[in-house]
Every structure is written in structure tokens, then in C-alpha cells.
XYZ file of C-alpha atoms in Angstrom:
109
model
C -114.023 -41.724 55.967
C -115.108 -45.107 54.806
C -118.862 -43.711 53.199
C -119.168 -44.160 49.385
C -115.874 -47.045 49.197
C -117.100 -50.037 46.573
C -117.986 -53.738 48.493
C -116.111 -55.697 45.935
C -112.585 -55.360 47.901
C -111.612 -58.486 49.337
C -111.805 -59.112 53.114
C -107.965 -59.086 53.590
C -107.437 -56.278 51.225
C -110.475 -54.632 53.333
C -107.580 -53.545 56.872
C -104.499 -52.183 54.719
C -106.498 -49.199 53.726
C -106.559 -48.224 57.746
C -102.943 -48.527 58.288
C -101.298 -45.491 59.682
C -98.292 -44.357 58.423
C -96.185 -44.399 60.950
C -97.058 -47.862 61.960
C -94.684 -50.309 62.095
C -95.055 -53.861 60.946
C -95.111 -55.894 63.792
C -98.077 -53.322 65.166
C -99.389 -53.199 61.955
C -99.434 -56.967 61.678
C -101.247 -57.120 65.265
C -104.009 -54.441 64.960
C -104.805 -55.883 61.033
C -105.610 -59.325 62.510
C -107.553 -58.064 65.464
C -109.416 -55.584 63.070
C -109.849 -58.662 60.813
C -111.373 -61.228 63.448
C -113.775 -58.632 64.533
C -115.217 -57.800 60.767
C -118.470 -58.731 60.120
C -118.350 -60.366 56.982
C -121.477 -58.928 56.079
C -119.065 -55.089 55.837
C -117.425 -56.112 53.323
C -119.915 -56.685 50.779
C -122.034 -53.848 51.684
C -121.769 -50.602 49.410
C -121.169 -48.271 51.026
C -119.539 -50.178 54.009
C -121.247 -48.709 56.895
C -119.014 -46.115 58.658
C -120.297 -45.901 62.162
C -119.759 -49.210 62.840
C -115.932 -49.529 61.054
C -115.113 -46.647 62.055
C -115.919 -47.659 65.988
C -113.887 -50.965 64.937
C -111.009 -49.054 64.003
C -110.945 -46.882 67.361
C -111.340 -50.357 69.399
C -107.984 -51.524 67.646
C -106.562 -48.148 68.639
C -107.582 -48.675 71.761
C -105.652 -52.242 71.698
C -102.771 -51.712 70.209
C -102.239 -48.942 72.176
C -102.568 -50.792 75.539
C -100.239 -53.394 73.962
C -97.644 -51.877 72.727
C -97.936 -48.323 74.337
C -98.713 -48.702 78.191
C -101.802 -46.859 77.603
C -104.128 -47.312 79.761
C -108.065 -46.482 79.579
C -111.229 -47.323 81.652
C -111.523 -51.057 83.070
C -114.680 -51.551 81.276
C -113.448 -50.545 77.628
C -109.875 -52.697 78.179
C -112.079 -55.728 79.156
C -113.898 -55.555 75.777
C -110.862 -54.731 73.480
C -109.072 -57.970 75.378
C -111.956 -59.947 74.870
C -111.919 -58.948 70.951
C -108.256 -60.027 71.089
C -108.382 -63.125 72.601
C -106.264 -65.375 70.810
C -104.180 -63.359 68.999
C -100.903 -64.189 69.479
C -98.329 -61.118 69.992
C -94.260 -61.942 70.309
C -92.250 -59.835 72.484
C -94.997 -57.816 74.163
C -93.185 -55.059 76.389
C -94.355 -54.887 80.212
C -95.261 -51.617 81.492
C -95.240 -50.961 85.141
C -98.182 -48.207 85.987
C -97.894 -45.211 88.556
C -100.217 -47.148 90.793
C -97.888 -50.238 90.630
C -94.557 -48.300 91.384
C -96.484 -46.344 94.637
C -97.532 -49.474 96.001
C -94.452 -51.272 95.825
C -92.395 -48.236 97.614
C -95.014 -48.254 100.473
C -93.986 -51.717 101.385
């Protein structure tokens, strides 16, 4: 996907070629900034950027956006790392999703 791209495009210019089409701004905005802090800078100026290791960026920011925004949930281990990556990116208006396990405990009570 990414193999054979030139290293002269700028760092912030680097995300918008990932964006998927039906993603909205405010996710868009979200999942650009966490794929952003998470760049090496040393990506960008390689030619040809190396694939394996964006394209394993781009399914971690997926994976946390996703969770965000979706509910989704995945193993314990891989939501710790993505919410480590994210720490201190600030998200407005974050929904709250309530899991299956959540709902059965609260009705055995």
C-alpha cells in the first residue's frame, strides 16, 4: 500500500493520504493526530516509507478509533497499548458504551 511513495511529503501531509472515505471529521481529526504522535519521524523521510511498520500504525488507529467512537471492543492487552499511544489526546463528546458484561451484571443485582 504505502511501498514505492516518495519521502519528500511533509509530516502533516504524511496521515491525509490514510483517511477513509467515509470518515467523518471529528474521527478523522482524532485518528490523524494519534497516527501523527506515533510517527517516527525517521518514516517520513525514508523512500520508500517502510510498509510493515505504517501499515501496523494504521491498524493500531483502527483499533482506537474504533474503541472510541464505536464500542468496539478487542483483547485487554491490545486496548492497553492503543490507550497508551493515545494518551493525551484530547477527544470532545466521546459517547459511552455500556458492554453485554456490564448490562448482565447490573440485572443480577
Amino acid at each position: 500500500m504505502v511501498a514505492g511513495m516518495v519521502g519528500e511529503v511533509e509530516e502533516a501531509e504524511f496521515p491525509e493520504r490514510f483517511r477513509s472515505y467515509s470518515e467523518n471529521e471529528r474521527h478523522w481529526q482524532a485518528r490523524r493526530e494519534f497516527i501523527l504522535r506515533n510517527l517516527s519521524p525517521d518514516w517520513v523521510e525514508e523512500a520508500p516509507w517502510p510498509a510493515g511498520r505504517i501499515d501496523h500504525l494504521l491498524s493500531l488507529s483502527m483499533v482506537w478509533a474504533n474503541h472510541l467512537f464505536l464500542g468496539c471492543s478487542y483483547s485487554k492487552d491490545l486496548l492497553d497499548k492503543v490507550i497508551e499511544m493515545a494518551e493525551g489526546i484530547e477527544v470532545e463528546d466521546v459517547p459511552h458504551f455500556t458492554t453485554r458484561d456490564e448490562i448482565m451484571k447490573k440485572h443480577q443485582h
